[in-house]
């Protein structure tokens, strides 16, 4: 019944209003992007002597991610025309335009895993030199494979059989990546939480850090788990076309990107101290 009501409301929207249903979500994404930019500026004004810290890069990526979401949703009808054109180049542009925000979301939030991994391994006196190169290489491989899949989808996706093959390959890859992200939050969130839990009870900020790490780890693990399930359900089970069923992509972005991002931004809203403190290091 809920889907029927949503479908009816979308139908009325197209009938009585020239504004596409993705426009309001685009505005919310733009607002989240602006909030991340404001937080980045506040941090820079607070500690201008630092370079690009992990915290600054995280907010910069949030700004870029939700600016890309806002642009994609705001120009959804343009991307729809590109997607259904006969030009392979325009079809590739439509795929990249609408899916790059999801890749940026992955990079943005797995950066938290990198930060937690650095804290954990540093506390254990493990070598840290491999962590950042591994993070960069993993992201580069993911982007490269995704671009290759977009090329295949835009060039080979001509018959029903080809469409099935490219859809299965793309969905399997994206679901695997999202699942790996969920597992990384579970692993390093658990390791860091356990390490903090063993600190003396009277340790300054112990309870606050436990709540922060625990809640962010749980929310991000669930988020990437839901993104994994959504990939499989939307594109393999239901075989949905996001351009024909905009409610699907709106629900996905709202539940698996917007709401988790807002929660994490609130949890990590605290500005760094003005004076240098242990554990707050430049990213480079």
XYZ file of N, CA, C and O in Angstrom, residues 52-235:
736
model
N 46.619 19.138 5.896
C 45.401 18.377 5.616
C 45.314 17.192 6.560
O 45.824 16.119 6.278
N 44.669 17.398 7.703
C 44.456 16.331 8.661
C 43.353 15.392 8.158
O 42.601 15.731 7.240
N 43.265 14.239 8.795
C 42.214 13.277 8.439
C 40.837 13.902 8.603
O 39.936 13.684 7.789
N 40.667 14.682 9.659
C 39.374 15.321 9.915
C 39.010 16.292 8.798
O 37.863 16.327 8.333
N 39.976 17.071 8.332
C 39.701 18.026 7.254
C 39.376 17.298 5.947
O 38.445 17.687 5.225
N 40.141 16.251 5.642
C 39.886 15.495 4.414
C 38.511 14.845 4.464
O 37.786 14.809 3.463
N 38.116 14.345 5.638
C 36.807 13.720 5.796
C 35.685 14.708 5.465
O 34.748 14.381 4.726
N 35.771 15.925 5.985
C 34.720 16.913 5.716
C 34.777 17.420 4.279
O 33.735 17.709 3.680
N 35.981 17.513 3.705
C 36.089 17.888 2.295
C 35.409 16.840 1.407
O 34.648 17.182 0.487
N 35.654 15.563 1.686
C 35.037 14.500 0.900
C 33.527 14.470 1.092
O 32.777 14.193 0.144
N 33.062 14.751 2.304
C 31.616 14.849 2.524
C 31.006 15.966 1.680
O 29.936 15.802 1.087
N 31.705 17.093 1.638
C 31.242 18.223 0.814
C 31.151 17.819 -0.654
O 30.127 18.049 -1.317
N 32.204 17.185 -1.171
C 32.221 16.775 -2.577
C 31.173 15.697 -2.861
O 30.487 15.731 -3.886
N 31.052 14.744 -1.938
C 30.112 13.636 -2.117
C 28.678 14.138 -2.246
O 27.966 13.789 -3.199
N 28.250 14.974 -1.313
C 26.848 15.402 -1.332
C 26.597 16.529 -2.330
O 25.464 16.712 -2.775
N 27.657 17.251 -2.717
C 27.510 18.175 -3.840
C 27.264 17.379 -5.123
O 26.441 17.768 -5.973
N 27.969 16.237 -5.263
C 27.759 15.373 -6.430
C 26.372 14.750 -6.409
O 25.703 14.654 -7.445
N 25.910 14.322 -5.233
C 24.547 13.798 -5.113
C 23.527 14.875 -5.507
O 22.562 14.600 -6.232
N 23.729 16.098 -5.011
C 22.800 17.191 -5.314
C 22.759 17.474 -6.805
O 21.677 17.672 -7.385
N 23.918 17.476 -7.459
C 23.973 17.725 -8.898
C 23.292 16.604 -9.678
O 22.510 16.850 -10.608
N 23.575 15.350 -9.289
C 22.990 14.209 -10.002
C 21.469 14.197 -9.880
O 20.753 13.973 -10.866
N 20.962 14.430 -8.669
C 19.510 14.417 -8.470
C 18.849 15.645 -9.076
O 17.737 15.561 -9.621
N 19.518 16.793 -8.997
C 18.958 18.001 -9.575
C 18.856 17.943 -11.090
O 17.968 18.551 -11.689
N 19.773 17.202 -11.718
C 19.783 17.059 -13.179
C 19.396 15.642 -13.597
O 19.859 15.134 -14.611
N 18.551 15.012 -12.802
C 18.178 13.616 -13.034
C 17.527 13.411 -14.400
O 17.777 12.424 -15.083
N 16.672 14.350 -14.813
C 15.989 14.203 -16.097
C 16.971 14.315 -17.265
O 16.792 13.661 -18.297
N 18.017 15.127 -17.089
C 19.063 15.216 -18.117
C 19.805 13.884 -18.209
O 20.032 13.354 -19.302
N 20.169 13.316 -17.053
C 20.847 12.023 -17.037
C 19.949 10.931 -17.623
O 20.439 10.005 -18.278
N 18.643 11.055 -17.387
C 17.690 10.085 -17.942
C 17.725 10.115 -19.475
O 17.732 9.063 -20.132
N 17.766 11.309 -20.044
C 17.835 11.430 -21.515
C 19.144 10.851 -22.036
O 19.169 10.180 -23.071
N 20.237 11.109 -21.330
C 21.519 10.532 -21.739
C 21.464 9.002 -21.693
O 21.945 8.320 -22.601
N 20.869 8.479 -20.624
C 20.834 7.035 -20.416
C 20.060 6.312 -21.516
O 20.417 5.192 -21.913
N 18.991 6.937 -21.999
C 18.143 6.300 -23.009
C 18.466 6.759 -24.432
O 17.695 6.491 -25.358
N 19.595 7.435 -24.600
C 20.001 7.843 -25.939
C 20.692 6.672 -26.644
O 20.994 5.645 -26.040
N 20.950 6.820 -27.928
C 21.636 5.786 -28.702
C 23.148 5.938 -28.665
O 23.875 5.117 -29.236
N 23.617 6.998 -28.030
C 25.055 7.266 -27.978
C 25.698 6.549 -26.798
O 25.270 6.725 -25.641
N 26.716 5.738 -27.074
C 27.430 5.071 -26.001
C 28.122 6.050 -25.073
O 28.198 5.826 -23.867
N 28.613 7.162 -25.640
C 29.265 8.179 -24.826
C 28.321 8.816 -23.833
O 28.669 9.024 -22.657
N 27.091 9.124 -24.284
C 26.105 9.727 -23.384
C 25.647 8.722 -22.327
O 25.406 9.096 -21.170
N 25.518 7.459 -22.714
C 25.146 6.434 -21.734
C 26.227 6.281 -20.667
O 25.926 6.146 -19.479
N 27.492 6.324 -21.089
C 28.599 6.275 -20.125
C 28.545 7.495 -19.198
O 28.720 7.371 -17.983
N 28.288 8.684 -19.783
C 28.211 9.906 -18.981
C 27.090 9.810 -17.956
O 27.243 10.249 -16.806
N 25.947 9.233 -18.344
C 24.819 9.089 -17.421
C 25.182 8.172 -16.258
O 24.880 8.471 -15.091
N 25.839 7.050 -16.560
C 26.245 6.117 -15.504
C 27.238 6.768 -14.549
O 27.107 6.652 -13.326
N 28.238 7.442 -15.113
C 29.244 8.086 -14.271
C 28.626 9.202 -13.436
O 28.903 9.322 -12.233
N 27.767 10.004 -14.055
C 27.160 11.154 -13.387
C 26.317 10.723 -12.192
O 26.312 11.393 -11.150
N 25.616 9.598 -12.337
C 24.702 9.171 -11.274
C 25.352 8.241 -10.258
O 24.838 8.103 -9.138
N 26.476 7.614 -10.602
C 27.075 6.641 -9.694
C 28.353 7.120 -9.013
O 28.783 6.521 -8.025
N 28.975 8.181 -9.521
C 30.165 8.724 -8.861
C 29.882 9.143 -7.411
O 30.720 8.906 -6.524
N 28.714 9.762 -7.109
C 28.454 10.102 -5.699
C 28.529 8.905 -4.763
O 29.023 9.027 -3.642
N 28.052 7.740 -5.205
C 28.142 6.552 -4.372
C 29.573 6.119 -4.123
O 29.924 5.674 -3.022
N 30.429 6.258 -5.135
C 31.843 5.941 -4.960
C 32.498 6.912 -3.978
O 33.317 6.515 -3.135
N 32.149 8.186 -4.097
C 32.691 9.180 -3.165
C 32.237 8.898 -1.733
O 32.998 9.093 -0.782
N 30.992 8.445 -1.577
C 30.486 8.093 -0.244
C 31.319 6.960 0.342
O 31.689 6.995 1.522
N 31.630 5.967 -0.474
C 32.453 4.846 -0.021
C 33.826 5.333 0.435
O 34.301 4.977 1.527
N 34.480 6.157 -0.385
C 35.803 6.675 -0.031
C 35.748 7.513 1.241
O 36.615 7.399 2.116
N 34.712 8.357 1.339
C 34.585 9.259 2.486
C 34.506 8.496 3.795
O 35.224 8.799 4.765
N 33.651 7.499 3.851
C 33.403 6.838 5.132
C 34.389 5.726 5.438
O 34.619 5.416 6.618
N 35.009 5.131 4.423
C 36.089 4.190 4.728
C 37.348 4.927 5.191
O 38.243 4.305 5.765
N 37.406 6.246 4.966
C 38.500 7.034 5.532
C 38.474 6.956 7.057
O 39.526 7.006 7.706
N 37.279 6.825 7.651
C 37.180 6.651 9.096
C 37.841 5.344 9.521
O 38.488 5.280 10.571
N 37.664 4.300 8.709
C 38.302 3.017 9.016
C 39.819 3.173 8.987
O 40.529 2.643 9.848
N 40.329 3.903 8.002
C 41.775 4.162 7.937
C 42.248 4.868 9.193
O 43.286 4.508 9.777
N 41.504 5.869 9.634
C 41.876 6.634 10.826
C 41.885 5.733 12.059
O 42.828 5.757 12.866
N 40.859 4.897 12.208
C 40.804 3.970 13.341
C 41.941 2.953 13.268
O 42.527 2.599 14.296
N 42.241 2.481 12.069
C 43.321 1.510 11.906
C 44.656 2.125 12.319
O 45.488 1.461 12.961
N 44.872 3.392 11.954
C 46.115 4.068 12.338
C 46.221 4.184 13.855
O 47.290 3.964 14.435
N 45.109 4.555 14.501
C 45.118 4.674 15.966
C 45.414 3.322 16.607
O 46.254 3.212 17.511
N 44.728 2.281 16.140
C 44.881 0.947 16.735
C 46.300 0.419 16.540
O 46.933 -0.044 17.499
N 46.814 0.479 15.321
C 48.146 -0.086 15.061
C 49.248 0.742 15.710
O 50.271 0.190 16.125
N 49.035 2.055 15.816
C 50.020 2.891 16.497
C 50.066 2.535 17.984
O 51.147 2.461 18.577
N 48.885 2.315 18.577
C 48.843 1.940 19.990
C 49.489 0.583 20.231
O 50.040 0.333 21.318
N 49.442 -0.283 19.237
C 50.046 -1.614 19.349
C 51.498 -1.629 18.870
O 52.126 -2.700 18.825
N 52.026 -0.466 18.531
C 53.409 -0.333 18.037
C 53.635 -1.137 16.764
O 54.721 -1.662 16.523
N 52.589 -1.229 15.928
C 52.710 -1.886 14.627
C 53.169 -0.879 13.583
O 52.929 0.320 13.736
N 53.811 -1.313 12.518
C 54.188 -0.374 11.449
C 52.949 0.217 10.782
O 51.945 -0.470 10.562
N 53.037 1.517 10.443
C 51.897 2.223 9.866
C 52.096 2.591 8.400
O 51.157 3.068 7.754
N 53.299 2.366 7.887
C 53.621 2.879 6.550
C 52.762 2.278 5.446
O 52.593 2.876 4.388
N 52.203 1.100 5.673
C 51.440 0.412 4.619
C 49.982 0.839 4.566
O 49.302 0.601 3.561
N 49.472 1.482 5.625
C 48.031 1.724 5.724
C 47.524 2.700 4.658
O 46.574 2.394 3.917
N 48.137 3.887 4.580
C 47.655 4.877 3.612
C 47.858 4.427 2.167
O 46.933 4.583 1.352
N 49.033 3.858 1.803
C 49.158 3.340 0.436
C 48.127 2.261 0.120
O 47.580 2.225 -0.991
N 47.832 1.384 1.087
C 46.830 0.343 0.851
C 45.454 0.957 0.626
O 44.693 0.511 -0.249
N 45.125 2.004 1.401
C 43.834 2.688 1.246
C 43.722 3.319 -0.145
O 42.703 3.178 -0.832
N 44.787 3.995 -0.567
C 44.780 4.654 -1.878
C 44.699 3.630 -3.002
O 43.925 3.793 -3.957
N 45.477 2.557 -2.893
C 45.482 1.530 -3.944
C 44.123 0.847 -4.044
O 43.602 0.637 -5.151
N 43.524 0.506 -2.904
C 42.199 -0.132 -2.919
C 41.171 0.760 -3.594
O 40.365 0.294 -4.426
N 41.177 2.043 -3.267
C 40.226 2.966 -3.879
C 40.497 3.127 -5.372
O 39.561 3.176 -6.174
N 41.778 3.182 -5.750
C 42.116 3.324 -7.170
C 41.640 2.111 -7.964
O 41.098 2.257 -9.072
N 41.818 0.919 -7.398
C 41.361 -0.301 -8.077
C 39.837 -0.294 -8.210
O 39.291 -0.635 -9.269
N 39.144 0.099 -7.156
C 37.668 0.139 -7.191
C 37.181 1.106 -8.262
O 36.287 0.776 -9.063
N 37.776 2.291 -8.324
C 37.366 3.279 -9.330
C 37.680 2.775 -10.739
O 36.879 2.956 -11.659
N 38.841 2.145 -10.909
C 39.233 1.651 -12.232
C 38.288 0.550 -12.714
O 37.848 0.559 -13.876
N 37.970 -0.397 -11.847
C 37.058 -1.479 -12.221
C 35.670 -0.922 -12.508
O 34.997 -1.346 -13.465
N 35.230 0.047 -11.699
C 33.907 0.629 -11.918
C 33.835 1.356 -13.256
O 32.830 1.249 -13.979
N 34.882 2.069 -13.619
C 34.917 2.744 -14.922
C 34.856 1.720 -16.051
O 34.141 1.913 -17.053
N 35.594 0.620 -15.913
C 35.549 -0.443 -16.912
C 34.134 -1.007 -17.052
O 33.658 -1.248 -18.175
N 33.452 -1.197 -15.928
C 32.076 -1.700 -15.971
C 31.143 -0.702 -16.650
O 30.235 -1.096 -17.390
N 31.361 0.585 -16.402
C 30.537 1.601 -17.088
C 30.754 1.536 -18.600
O 29.796 1.667 -19.369
N 32.002 1.349 -19.003
C 32.297 1.243 -20.434
C 31.576 0.040 -21.029
O 30.942 0.126 -22.097
N 31.666 -1.101 -20.349
C 31.007 -2.313 -20.840
C 29.488 -2.130 -20.903
O 28.844 -2.570 -21.863
N 28.921 -1.485 -19.883
C 27.477 -1.270 -19.865
C 27.022 -0.347 -20.985
O 25.941 -0.519 -21.546
N 27.842 0.644 -21.309
C 27.447 1.599 -22.348
C 27.712 1.075 -23.760
O 27.051 1.487 -24.711
N 28.654 0.127 -23.900
C 29.011 -0.393 -25.225
C 28.295 -1.707 -25.526
O 27.780 -1.915 -26.634
N 28.249 -2.626 -24.530
C 27.745 -3.974 -24.778
C 26.302 -4.186 -24.344
O 25.740 -5.245 -24.611
N 25.725 -3.215 -23.673
C 24.379 -3.382 -23.118
C 23.319 -3.115 -24.193
O 22.501 -2.202 -24.063
N 23.302 -3.939 -25.258
C 22.385 -3.693 -26.379
C 21.248 -4.707 -26.434
O 20.134 -4.374 -26.780
N 21.536 -5.960 -26.080
C 20.511 -6.994 -26.098
C 20.135 -7.368 -24.667
O 20.812 -6.981 -23.699
N 19.041 -8.115 -24.527
C 18.599 -8.529 -23.190
C 19.664 -9.382 -22.511
O 19.918 -9.237 -21.308
N 20.290 -10.284 -23.270
C 21.335 -11.145 -22.719
C 22.531 -10.326 -22.246
O 23.073 -10.545 -21.157
N 22.962 -9.368 -23.048
C 24.071 -8.509 -22.662
C 23.711 -7.682 -21.427
O 24.548 -7.481 -20.539
N 22.472 -7.218 -21.395
C 22.019 -6.433 -20.235
C 22.082 -7.270 -18.960
O 22.508 -6.781 -17.897
N 21.678 -8.531 -19.036
C 21.733 -9.413 -17.874
C 23.166 -9.613 -17.401
O 23.459 -9.545 -16.202
N 24.073 -9.852 -18.354
C 25.469 -10.104 -17.997
C 26.103 -8.880 -17.349
O 26.752 -8.973 -16.291
N 25.940 -7.711 -17.959
C 26.550 -6.495 -17.409
C 25.915 -6.114 -16.073
O 26.608 -5.630 -15.166
N 24.611 -6.335 -15.921
C 23.929 -6.018 -14.657
C 24.435 -6.914 -13.531
O 24.706 -6.444 -12.415
N 24.583 -8.221 -13.818
C 25.072 -9.148 -12.798
C 26.507 -8.807 -12.411
O 26.860 -8.777 -11.222
N 27.355 -8.521 -13.407
C 28.754 -8.196 -13.125
C 28.863 -6.918 -12.295
O 29.602 -6.863 -11.302
N 28.121 -5.887 -12.694
C 28.167 -4.611 -11.989
C 27.632 -4.741 -10.569
O 28.233 -4.247 -9.605
N 26.487 -5.420 -10.424
C 25.880 -5.572 -9.104
C 26.752 -6.409 -8.186
O 26.919 -6.081 -7.004
N 27.329 -7.500 -8.714
C 28.187 -8.363 -7.898
C 29.410 -7.594 -7.400
O 29.790 -7.713 -6.219
N 30.014 -6.788 -8.282
C 31.189 -6.008 -7.878
C 30.817 -4.971 -6.826
O 31.476 -4.868 -5.773
N 29.767 -4.188 -7.081
C 29.388 -3.128 -6.147
C 28.946 -3.701 -4.815
O 29.287 -3.156 -3.750
N 28.195 -4.806 -4.822
C 27.768 -5.423 -3.571
C 28.965 -5.957 -2.788
O 29.017 -5.840 -1.552
N 29.944 -6.519 -3.483
C 31.150 -7.033 -2.819
C 31.932 -5.907 -2.150
O 32.411 -6.055 -1.012
N 32.039 -4.784 -2.841
C 32.763 -3.642 -2.283
C 32.051 -3.096 -1.049
O 32.679 -2.805 -0.019
N 30.725 -2.954 -1.130
C 29.952 -2.448 0.009
C 30.048 -3.408 1.193
O 30.167 -2.985 2.354
N 30.017 -4.719 0.914
C 30.126 -5.715 1.983
C 31.503 -5.644 2.645
O 31.616 -5.741 3.875
N 32.551 -5.459 1.841
C 33.900 -5.337 2.399
C 34.001 -4.109 3.303
O 34.651 -4.148 4.361
N 33.354 -3.009 2.910
C 33.351 -1.802 3.736
C 32.643 -2.065 5.066
O 33.115 -1.640 6.131
N 31.504 -2.770 5.009
C 30.780 -3.105 6.237
C 31.654 -3.942 7.168
O 31.715 -3.694 8.382
N 32.360 -4.916 6.610
C 33.213 -5.776 7.421
C 34.380 -4.998 8.023
O 34.799 -5.264 9.155
N 34.920 -4.034 7.268
C 36.038 -3.240 7.797
C 35.599 -2.414 9.002
O 36.360 -2.260 9.968
N 34.361 -1.892 8.966
C 33.849 -1.152 10.127
C 33.649 -2.084 11.316
O 33.927 -1.706 12.463
N 33.154 -3.297 11.055
C 32.946 -4.253 12.139
C 34.288 -4.626 12.777
O 34.428 -4.635 14.010
N 35.295 -4.910 11.945
C 36.592 -5.368 12.451
C 37.304 -4.266 13.226
O 37.641 -4.428 14.412
N 37.534 -3.116 12.571
C 38.313 -2.064 13.238
C 37.492 -1.316 14.275
O 38.049 -0.809 15.261
N 36.175 -1.236 14.092
C 35.339 -0.657 15.136
C 35.407 -1.493 16.401
O 35.543 -0.959 17.514
N 35.360 -2.822 16.261
C 35.437 -3.727 17.413
C 36.811 -3.658 18.074
O 36.922 -3.618 19.311
N 37.871 -3.647 17.252
C 39.229 -3.601 17.803
C 39.460 -2.315 18.593
O 39.994 -2.347 19.713
N 39.066 -1.177 18.006
C 39.289 0.100 18.688
C 38.398 0.219 19.918
O 38.843 0.720 20.969
N 37.153 -0.234 19.815
C 36.244 -0.176 20.963
C 36.792 -1.024 22.112
O 36.790 -0.590 23.273
N 37.285 -2.219 21.809
C 37.845 -3.098 22.844
C 39.071 -2.471 23.492
O 39.263 -2.562 24.715
N 39.902 -1.821 22.691
C 41.100 -1.176 23.224
C 40.722 -0.028 24.160
O 41.288 0.112 25.252
N 39.748 0.783 23.732
C 39.303 1.894 24.576
C 38.628 1.391 25.848
O 38.762 1.995 26.921
N 37.903 0.286 25.731
C 37.169 -0.263 26.877
C 38.129 -0.716 27.974
O 37.792 -0.682 29.165
N 39.333 -1.150 27.565
C 40.314 -1.620 28.548
C 41.073 -0.488 29.227
O 41.859 -0.731 30.143
N 40.860 0.747 28.770
C 41.479 1.880 29.439
C 40.894 2.005 30.847
O 39.756 1.600 31.091
N 41.659 2.595 31.787
C 41.118 2.816 33.138
C 39.825 3.644 33.089
O 39.687 4.551 32.261
N 38.879 3.327 33.944
C 37.577 4.002 33.943
C 37.734 5.506 34.126
O 36.978 6.300 33.574
N 38.739 5.901 34.916
C 38.912 7.334 35.197
C 39.617 8.078 34.064
O 39.838 9.298 34.160
N 39.982 7.393 32.991
C 40.666 8.051 31.869
C 39.801 9.155 31.290
O 38.591 8.979 31.068
N 40.419 10.298 31.004
C 39.686 11.450 30.494
C 39.121 11.165 29.103
O 39.829 10.741 28.193
N 37.840 11.399 28.933
C 37.188 11.254 27.641
C 36.910 9.826 27.232
O 36.470 9.578 26.105
N 37.169 8.849 28.152
C 36.996 7.435 27.791
C 35.555 7.135 27.384
O 35.315 6.525 26.328
N 34.589 7.513 28.190
C 33.187 7.200 27.914
C 32.703 7.860 26.631
O 31.984 7.245 25.829
N 33.143 9.098 26.419
C 32.713 9.809 25.211
C 33.265 9.126 23.960
O 32.548 8.955 22.960
N 34.528 8.723 24.000
C 35.126 8.046 22.843
C 34.501 6.681 22.608
O 34.325 6.254 21.466
N 34.158 5.983 23.699
C 33.486 4.698 23.550
C 32.150 4.859 22.835
O 31.811 4.091 21.927
N 31.384 5.876 23.249
C 30.084 6.124 22.600
C 30.283 6.515 21.143
O 29.536 6.064 20.261
N 31.281 7.359 20.886
C 31.518 7.835 19.528
C 31.917 6.691 18.604
O 31.302 6.487 17.546
N 32.933 5.922 19.008
C 33.414 4.826 18.166
C 32.344 3.753 18.019
O 32.083 3.252 16.916
N 31.701 3.397 19.131
C 30.689 2.345 19.090
C 29.508 2.699 18.208
O 29.080 1.904 17.355
N 28.979 3.914 18.363
C 27.795 4.311 17.593
C 28.117 4.487 16.119
O 27.354 4.043 15.248
N 29.261 5.106 15.807
C 29.637 5.298 14.401
C 29.912 3.955 13.731
O 29.507 3.726 12.579
N 30.576 3.045 14.441
C 30.856 1.727 13.878
C 29.569 0.963 13.585
O 29.425 0.344 12.517
N 28.619 1.013 14.506
C 27.349 0.303 14.313
C 26.572 0.907 13.152
O 26.081 0.182 12.266
N 26.450 2.231 13.128
C 25.675 2.892 12.070
C 26.305 2.650 10.700
O 25.605 2.331 9.728
N 27.634 2.781 10.606
C 28.292 2.597 9.309
C 28.269 1.140 8.865
O 28.121 0.850 7.668
N 28.391 0.203 9.809
C 28.298 -1.218 9.449
C 26.910 -1.535 8.900
O 26.775 -2.212 7.868
N 25.876 -1.044 9.575
C 24.501 -1.270 9.110
C 24.283 -0.599 7.761
O 23.661 -1.164 6.859
N 24.811 0.616 7.621
C 24.637 1.362 6.373
C 25.207 0.598 5.185
O 24.530 0.411 4.167
N 26.445 0.157 5.309
C 27.059 -0.552 4.180
C 26.464 -1.943 4.003
O 26.437 -2.473 2.887
N 25.959 -2.533 5.082
C 25.228 -3.783 4.942
C 23.934 -3.579 4.159
O 23.581 -4.387 3.283
N 23.224 -2.485 4.456
C 21.993 -2.162 3.723
C 22.289 -1.820 2.266
O 21.518 -2.184 1.364
N 23.406 -1.145 2.029
C 23.780 -0.827 0.653
C 24.069 -2.111 -0.136
O 23.741 -2.209 -1.319
N 24.682 -3.084 0.538
C 24.925 -4.380 -0.110
C 23.606 -5.046 -0.479
O 23.420 -5.505 -1.616
N 22.683 -5.118 0.491
C 21.390 -5.757 0.247
C 20.599 -5.024 -0.820
O 19.951 -5.645 -1.674
N 20.659 -3.687 -0.779
C 19.899 -2.888 -1.753
C 20.397 -3.131 -3.170
O 19.603 -3.205 -4.113
N 21.716 -3.253 -3.334
C 22.264 -3.533 -4.659
C 21.678 -4.821 -5.230
O 21.258 -4.880 -6.381
N 21.659 -5.862 -4.395
C 21.171 -7.170 -4.851
C 19.666 -7.130 -5.117
O 19.187 -7.592 -6.159
N 18.909 -6.550 -4.176
C 17.444 -6.540 -4.310
C 17.003 -5.673 -5.474
O 16.167 -6.079 -6.295
N 17.550 -4.463 -5.569
C 17.116 -3.526 -6.600
C 17.426 -4.029 -8.008
O 16.574 -3.987 -8.894
N 18.655 -4.511 -8.211
C 19.110 -4.744 -9.574
C 19.105 -6.212 -10.011
O 19.133 -6.492 -11.206
